[in-house]
XYZ file of C-alpha atoms in Angstrom:
471
model
C 0.010 -0.053 0.175
C 1.253 3.318 -0.805
C 2.130 5.759 2.065
C -0.185 8.766 2.693
C 0.094 11.515 -0.003
C 1.995 8.964 -2.299
C 0.123 8.376 -5.543
C -0.295 4.805 -6.676
C 1.796 3.284 -9.496
C 1.110 4.862 -12.969
C -2.304 3.573 -14.872
C -1.709 1.296 -17.896
C -1.109 3.721 -20.924
C 0.754 6.103 -19.008
C 4.312 5.419 -20.695
C 5.943 7.677 -23.427
C 4.059 7.930 -26.491
C 1.130 10.177 -27.991
C 0.350 12.935 -25.683
C -3.028 12.168 -23.575
C -5.995 14.311 -24.052
C -7.541 16.473 -21.278
C -10.147 14.204 -20.444
C -7.781 11.374 -20.004
C -5.661 13.339 -17.965
C -8.390 14.339 -15.721
C -9.566 11.128 -15.342
C -6.190 9.815 -14.339
C -5.558 12.128 -11.603
C -9.169 11.556 -10.368
C -8.533 8.167 -9.691
C -5.172 8.678 -8.123
C -2.882 8.202 -10.810
C 0.430 9.907 -11.348
C 1.046 12.602 -13.875
C 4.106 12.481 -16.019
C 6.047 15.746 -16.704
C 4.505 15.930 -20.375
C 0.976 15.248 -18.836
C 1.419 18.272 -16.537
C 3.044 20.637 -19.191
C 0.250 19.639 -21.704
C -2.598 20.806 -19.310
C -0.672 24.124 -18.527
C -0.120 24.739 -22.323
C -3.879 23.943 -22.737
C -4.604 26.616 -20.126
C -2.690 29.180 -21.747
C -3.839 28.745 -25.102
C -7.452 28.355 -24.698
C -7.823 24.794 -25.375
C -8.822 23.890 -22.023
C -12.510 24.840 -21.146
C -13.527 26.315 -17.887
C -15.141 22.994 -16.964
C -12.008 20.979 -17.738
C -9.722 23.329 -15.603
C -12.122 23.156 -12.586
C -12.341 19.351 -12.812
C -8.526 19.140 -12.989
C -8.232 21.292 -9.917
C -10.650 19.364 -8.106
C -8.897 16.074 -9.040
C -5.548 17.448 -7.490
C -7.195 18.861 -4.508
C -8.879 15.413 -3.962
C -5.914 13.300 -4.917
C -2.843 15.508 -4.124
C 0.404 15.542 -6.077
C 3.616 14.285 -4.809
C 6.987 16.064 -4.687
C 7.849 15.258 -8.278
C 4.495 16.380 -9.842
C 4.209 19.516 -7.728
C 7.849 20.577 -8.797
C 7.119 19.936 -12.231
C 3.659 21.666 -12.110
C 5.525 24.989 -10.491
C 8.089 25.039 -13.261
C 5.385 24.653 -15.897
C 3.713 27.589 -14.468
C 6.644 29.597 -14.023
C 7.731 29.192 -17.425
C 4.372 30.041 -18.895
C 5.647 33.595 -19.206
C 8.645 35.538 -19.225
C 11.375 35.188 -16.816
C 12.535 38.288 -14.901
C 16.199 39.295 -15.094
C 18.158 41.629 -12.872
C 21.674 43.068 -12.530
C 23.947 40.605 -11.358
C 25.067 43.245 -8.397
C 21.425 42.852 -7.049
C 21.740 38.900 -6.618
C 21.909 38.955 -2.680
C 19.646 42.116 -2.219
C 16.637 40.314 -4.291
C 14.239 39.013 -1.523
C 10.649 38.570 -1.302
C 7.851 37.456 1.128
C 4.471 35.635 0.571
C 1.298 34.903 2.486
C -1.219 31.939 2.265
C -3.648 34.497 3.242
C -5.364 35.907 6.213
C -7.939 38.199 7.759
C -6.695 41.497 8.256
C -3.126 40.469 6.669
C -1.630 43.664 5.299
C 1.990 42.889 6.051
C 3.195 43.028 2.535
C 2.227 46.667 2.284
C 4.417 47.308 5.261
C 7.324 44.829 4.734
C 8.039 45.468 1.118
C 9.049 49.149 1.705
C 10.674 48.133 4.855
C 12.929 45.677 3.168
C 13.830 48.320 0.514
C 14.752 50.717 3.132
C 17.040 48.079 4.502
C 18.756 47.933 1.184
C 16.907 45.003 -0.336
C 15.291 44.686 -3.855
C 11.641 43.361 -3.437
C 10.119 42.336 -6.835
C 6.609 41.201 -5.294
C 4.354 39.453 -7.429
C 1.182 39.331 -5.406
C -2.293 37.870 -5.609
C -6.086 38.747 -5.185
C -8.622 37.737 -2.872
C -8.922 34.028 -2.489
C -12.053 32.724 -0.639
C -12.653 34.722 2.524
C -9.230 36.184 2.634
C -8.021 39.416 1.243
C -5.833 40.242 -1.710
C -2.881 42.358 -1.475
C -3.431 43.730 -5.078
C -6.970 44.359 -4.045
C -5.708 46.543 -1.295
C -3.380 48.717 -3.031
C -6.202 49.159 -5.871
C -8.271 50.919 -3.413
C -5.639 53.931 -3.761
C -6.586 55.832 -6.445
C -4.287 55.576 -9.375
C -2.425 52.631 -8.090
C -1.483 50.181 -11.106
C -0.567 46.691 -10.279
C 0.230 46.012 -13.923
C 3.883 46.579 -14.754
C 5.857 45.299 -17.568
C 9.284 43.828 -16.403
C 11.013 46.719 -17.988
C 9.050 49.094 -15.596
C 9.549 46.757 -12.609
C 13.400 46.968 -13.334
C 13.105 50.814 -13.188
C 10.962 50.969 -9.965
C 13.501 48.458 -8.399
C 16.406 50.903 -9.272
C 14.662 54.006 -8.102
C 12.671 52.818 -5.214
C 13.834 49.276 -4.226
C 10.310 47.624 -4.270
C 7.178 47.079 -6.287
C 3.912 45.141 -5.733
C 2.560 43.810 -9.296
C 0.180 41.320 -10.296
C 0.490 38.590 -12.786
C -0.005 39.682 -16.323
C 0.274 38.233 -20.097
C 4.033 38.201 -19.557
C 4.442 37.060 -15.945
C 3.361 33.590 -14.855
C -0.257 34.163 -16.995
C -1.225 30.226 -16.448
C -1.014 30.756 -12.921
C -3.333 33.926 -12.995
C -5.778 31.593 -14.945
C -5.574 28.914 -12.056
C -5.576 31.145 -9.163
C -8.816 32.916 -10.418
C -10.536 29.494 -10.827
C -9.309 28.110 -7.392
C -11.006 30.885 -5.839
C -14.593 29.876 -7.368
C -13.849 25.956 -7.452
C -13.578 25.309 -3.639
C -9.799 24.164 -4.288
C -8.069 26.927 -2.292
C -6.801 24.648 0.324
C -4.740 22.168 -1.934
C -1.108 21.651 -0.786
C 0.248 21.168 -4.420
C -1.818 24.084 -5.751
C -0.917 26.413 -3.232
C 2.972 25.476 -3.380
C 2.901 25.637 -7.409
C 0.984 29.069 -7.348
C 3.483 30.695 -4.775
C 6.645 29.507 -5.960
C 5.864 29.742 -9.676
C 5.517 33.371 -9.061
C 8.732 33.499 -6.869
C 10.602 31.385 -9.036
C 10.394 34.049 -12.112
C 11.840 36.624 -9.489
C 15.372 35.299 -9.491
C 15.315 35.852 -5.438
C 18.311 35.329 -3.164
C 15.749 34.252 -0.313
C 12.142 34.032 0.088
C 9.848 33.708 3.462
C 6.389 32.272 3.015
C 3.859 33.233 5.757
C 1.640 30.054 6.299
C -1.236 30.854 8.377
C -3.023 28.033 10.553
C -6.111 28.508 12.678
C -9.905 29.378 12.791
C -9.575 31.768 9.723
C -6.722 30.194 7.681
C -6.688 27.840 4.608
C -5.579 25.128 7.167
C -7.171 25.140 10.632
C -4.605 22.557 12.171
C -1.078 23.621 12.727
C 0.029 20.371 11.741
C -1.428 20.497 8.271
C 0.130 23.974 7.864
C 3.285 22.660 8.806
C 2.967 19.767 5.771
C 2.550 22.752 3.499
C 5.309 24.619 5.046
C 7.816 21.624 4.492
C 6.381 20.992 1.169
C 7.230 24.776 0.017
C 10.738 24.434 1.457
C 11.276 21.116 -0.492
C 9.949 22.450 -3.756
C 11.757 25.519 -3.375
C 15.070 23.596 -2.784
C 14.406 21.472 -5.912
C 14.049 25.097 -7.960
C 17.239 26.377 -6.662
C 15.476 28.664 -4.331
C 16.540 29.458 -0.714
C 13.080 29.108 0.940
C 11.665 29.483 4.778
C 8.036 29.214 5.842
C 6.917 30.798 8.861
C 4.083 29.106 10.545
C 1.845 31.964 11.949
C -1.172 31.889 13.889
C -4.685 33.105 12.118
C -7.627 32.978 14.616
C -7.875 36.715 15.413
C -7.864 39.180 12.510
C -4.192 40.448 12.241
C -4.306 44.129 13.566
C -7.709 45.984 14.003
C -8.776 46.577 10.627
C -10.349 44.339 7.931
C -11.292 45.562 4.383
C -9.361 47.112 1.774
C -9.110 50.957 2.516
C -9.164 50.119 6.297
C -6.141 48.096 6.032
C -4.234 50.466 3.731
C -4.946 53.008 6.594
C -3.416 50.607 9.127
C -0.528 49.732 7.242
C 0.287 53.505 7.045
C -0.026 53.488 10.854
C 2.368 50.867 11.241
C 4.754 52.559 8.568
C 4.449 55.470 10.930
C 6.204 53.303 13.539
C 2.900 53.049 15.404
C -0.369 50.600 14.745
C -1.336 47.382 16.281
C 1.527 45.559 18.146
C 0.594 42.119 16.554
C 1.017 43.457 13.106
C 4.329 45.468 13.745
C 5.695 42.137 15.605
C 4.827 40.206 12.538
C 6.391 42.373 10.000
C 9.679 42.732 11.928
C 9.974 38.827 12.441
C 9.414 38.085 8.823
C 11.589 40.767 7.999
C 14.416 39.804 10.173
C 14.004 36.225 9.000
C 14.238 37.457 5.542
C 17.462 39.485 6.174
C 19.069 36.718 7.990
C 18.151 34.032 5.079
C 19.708 36.327 2.598
C 22.707 36.929 4.192
C 22.264 40.511 4.942
C 22.021 39.994 8.896
C 24.209 37.553 11.166
C 21.205 36.905 13.078
C 17.184 36.805 12.782
C 17.250 39.200 15.789
C 19.839 41.595 14.052
C 17.691 41.825 10.927
C 14.472 42.304 12.980
C 16.132 45.214 14.890
C 16.916 46.672 11.342
C 13.602 46.384 10.095
C 12.125 47.845 13.252
C 14.355 50.944 12.958
C 13.249 51.572 9.185
C 9.721 51.664 10.461
C 10.527 54.129 13.400
C 13.009 56.471 11.377
C 10.302 57.020 8.626
C 12.594 55.286 6.015
C 10.081 52.824 5.188
C 7.186 55.182 4.802
C 9.104 57.146 2.488
C 9.747 54.110 0.364
C 6.104 53.299 0.429
C 5.502 56.946 -0.778
C 7.924 56.472 -3.725
C 6.421 53.122 -4.673
C 3.037 54.530 -4.874
C 3.954 57.350 -7.103
C 6.115 54.989 -9.245
C 3.087 52.637 -9.685
C 0.619 55.678 -10.886
C -0.608 57.256 -7.988
C -0.417 61.025 -8.238
C 2.591 62.084 -6.373
C 0.526 64.911 -4.621
C -1.699 62.130 -3.364
C 1.156 59.684 -2.257
C 2.570 62.474 -0.325
C -0.731 63.472 1.314
C -1.264 59.703 2.276
C 2.073 59.245 3.817
C 2.417 62.469 5.662
C -1.329 63.264 6.768
C -3.146 62.270 10.038
C -5.402 59.089 10.161
C -8.476 61.560 9.778
C -7.002 63.203 6.503
C -5.778 59.801 5.223
C -9.589 58.407 5.238
C -10.867 61.609 3.291
C -8.327 60.720 0.654
C -9.428 56.860 0.138
C -12.686 55.262 -0.689
C -14.973 54.654 2.073
C -18.247 53.311 2.931
C -21.338 55.056 3.217
C -22.583 53.976 6.366
C -21.273 52.673 9.721
C -22.709 50.463 12.349
C -21.407 49.758 15.841
C -22.060 46.551 17.579
C -22.269 46.572 21.438
C -20.704 43.854 23.890
C -23.545 41.487 24.946
C -21.920 40.946 28.471
C -19.142 41.429 30.949
C -15.771 39.674 30.450
C -12.424 39.203 29.117
C -12.088 39.351 25.232
C -10.782 35.662 24.790
C -10.859 35.792 20.959
C -12.518 37.662 18.273
C -13.107 34.962 15.665
C -11.727 36.120 12.213
C -13.704 33.781 10.025
C -17.035 34.784 10.800
C -16.055 38.508 10.722
C -14.442 37.918 7.222
C -17.503 35.844 5.711
C -19.938 39.013 6.700
C -17.662 41.409 5.089
C -17.468 39.168 1.943
C -21.064 38.886 1.727
C -21.188 42.651 2.091
C -18.898 43.181 -1.000
C -15.418 43.000 0.498
C -14.848 39.616 -1.593
C -15.584 37.744 -4.480
C -18.096 34.865 -5.383
C -16.661 34.505 -8.787
C -13.590 35.294 -10.954
C -13.384 39.028 -11.995
C -16.312 40.178 -9.863
C -15.761 44.031 -8.582
C -15.254 44.436 -5.076
C -16.306 47.370 -2.581
C -12.998 48.840 -1.197
C -14.362 50.749 1.615
C -16.550 48.010 3.053
C -14.717 46.645 5.977
C -14.772 46.431 9.889
C -12.706 47.980 12.796
C -12.444 45.750 16.203
C -12.531 48.347 18.780
C -11.204 46.043 21.457
C -7.920 44.099 22.346
C -7.880 40.363 23.114
C -7.083 39.801 26.580
C -8.946 43.276 27.827
C -11.676 43.356 30.219
C -14.850 44.599 28.432
C -18.157 45.892 29.876
C -21.481 44.895 28.696
C -22.828 47.771 26.270
C -19.449 48.989 24.944
C -18.983 49.164 21.304
C -16.475 46.455 20.055
C -16.823 46.440 16.474
C -17.531 49.198 13.778
C -18.636 47.816 10.355
C -18.415 49.986 7.468
C -20.976 49.005 4.858
C -22.451 50.357 1.450
C -25.586 48.920 1.206
C -28.552 48.477 3.725
C -28.268 48.061 7.452
C -27.066 44.527 8.841
C -29.517 42.042 8.646
C -30.289 40.108 11.794
C -28.633 37.118 10.684
C -25.504 39.112 9.542
C -25.623 41.006 13.247
C -25.906 37.544 15.049
C -23.075 36.322 13.047
C -20.841 38.937 13.930
C -21.897 39.079 17.900
C -20.996 35.201 17.798
C -17.348 36.371 16.489
C -16.847 37.829 19.845
C -15.800 35.442 22.519
C -15.596 36.312 26.265
C -14.356 34.526 29.259
C -14.410 35.021 33.068
C -10.513 34.652 33.315
C -8.061 37.175 34.239
C -6.807 39.884 31.783
C -4.030 38.541 29.689
C -1.239 39.520 27.000
C -1.779 37.651 23.678
C 1.223 35.947 22.405
C 2.979 36.905 19.163
C 1.311 35.426 15.915
C 4.854 34.253 14.880
C 4.958 30.181 15.911
C 8.053 28.903 14.212
C 10.309 28.992 11.200
C 10.594 25.812 8.743
C 14.205 25.961 7.297
C 15.829 23.562 4.552
C 17.319 20.660 5.821
C 20.868 22.119 5.741
C 20.213 25.506 7.464
C 20.876 26.131 11.038
C 18.751 28.412 12.893
C 20.545 31.010 15.050
């Protein structure tokens, strides 16, 4: 019997010879078979050239989701996706400086907006290729596009210019950059295949393989609002990312971070931009700052630009506190299409001024604590699902979102809360919350009768390549 996660031997007809047609490939994977390199490349080419129908793409994604892929299949899929577009080329002198970070997606996760400019302020080059919302989780590109004028579509030549001038850029896939993954990424969002380890691995690493990186840290979320609620399952993904990264010649580490509560206090595209700017001011929620600093420290250490993770973390913290990271963010906004005066006003204005410069929802509604108690948890998943229904997420590929829709958590986990105190402010464009939505949101607040407590860091552990010793 095959070990768990190991496909059974190749089905008959699986040897070399005529390329297999898509229905045969789908059937083979559906039945637990092993796909050859030619099979996988044939599927990816069919996705790109339009031979694969939407129904066939969805069927193959579901077959992979149910039957899995082994290390070899996942590595081949990753390479095929990466090679579906243009490979990025940079000056040789940049090699050690080229770094990136990616997240598997969380609620309130605006780390990339802060970390990319912070790393640029530390002397790195960050050619970040990001994604859009998947399921209930927010997308970095959608958040940035809530800033008027920001363009996530940049050619490789434009990326090179921005990296030379600014040190970081955040862009999306295009017809030139990993186009096959762009198609599969959108399909996963609407086919309930978001939580597939091989599909997540191939999607993340294909985008990073074209970047020519010195080092990559992937933030793998676990918990009630993560793709994988169980930390052990998240660790399985982390190990797969590291192993496939090694097979591609990448230096990859994976951080396991908790995603039960929202990260920070704000959820929703515009609200998260505002909170990212607070963090770039050297302020903002402690859990967001802590995660930015720890991930940045790991990246600087992994790329050889800091002797230890703690030393790297101190450099990232300094970039937040001295304003250099915020200046890089302002330059990145201007370089990617935002009017320079708006970019300057956003980065130098007060929180109240910033809110007037960004799209905001028409209405606000506050929820009150139903009882006295200690805030044990603010469940991120029900919160995110209600916001998704209100227009903050997508139910189909390409669906427009409402950037101003979101919520502000008005309390801290671990604090004492009195009955009748406002604990959540919902920003919405449509009619008032329904009674069901209100009940769902109130159910997100978990109170207990224990003593007040300090919340631990969301950063749990760092999974490294086998030959890398952690300082």
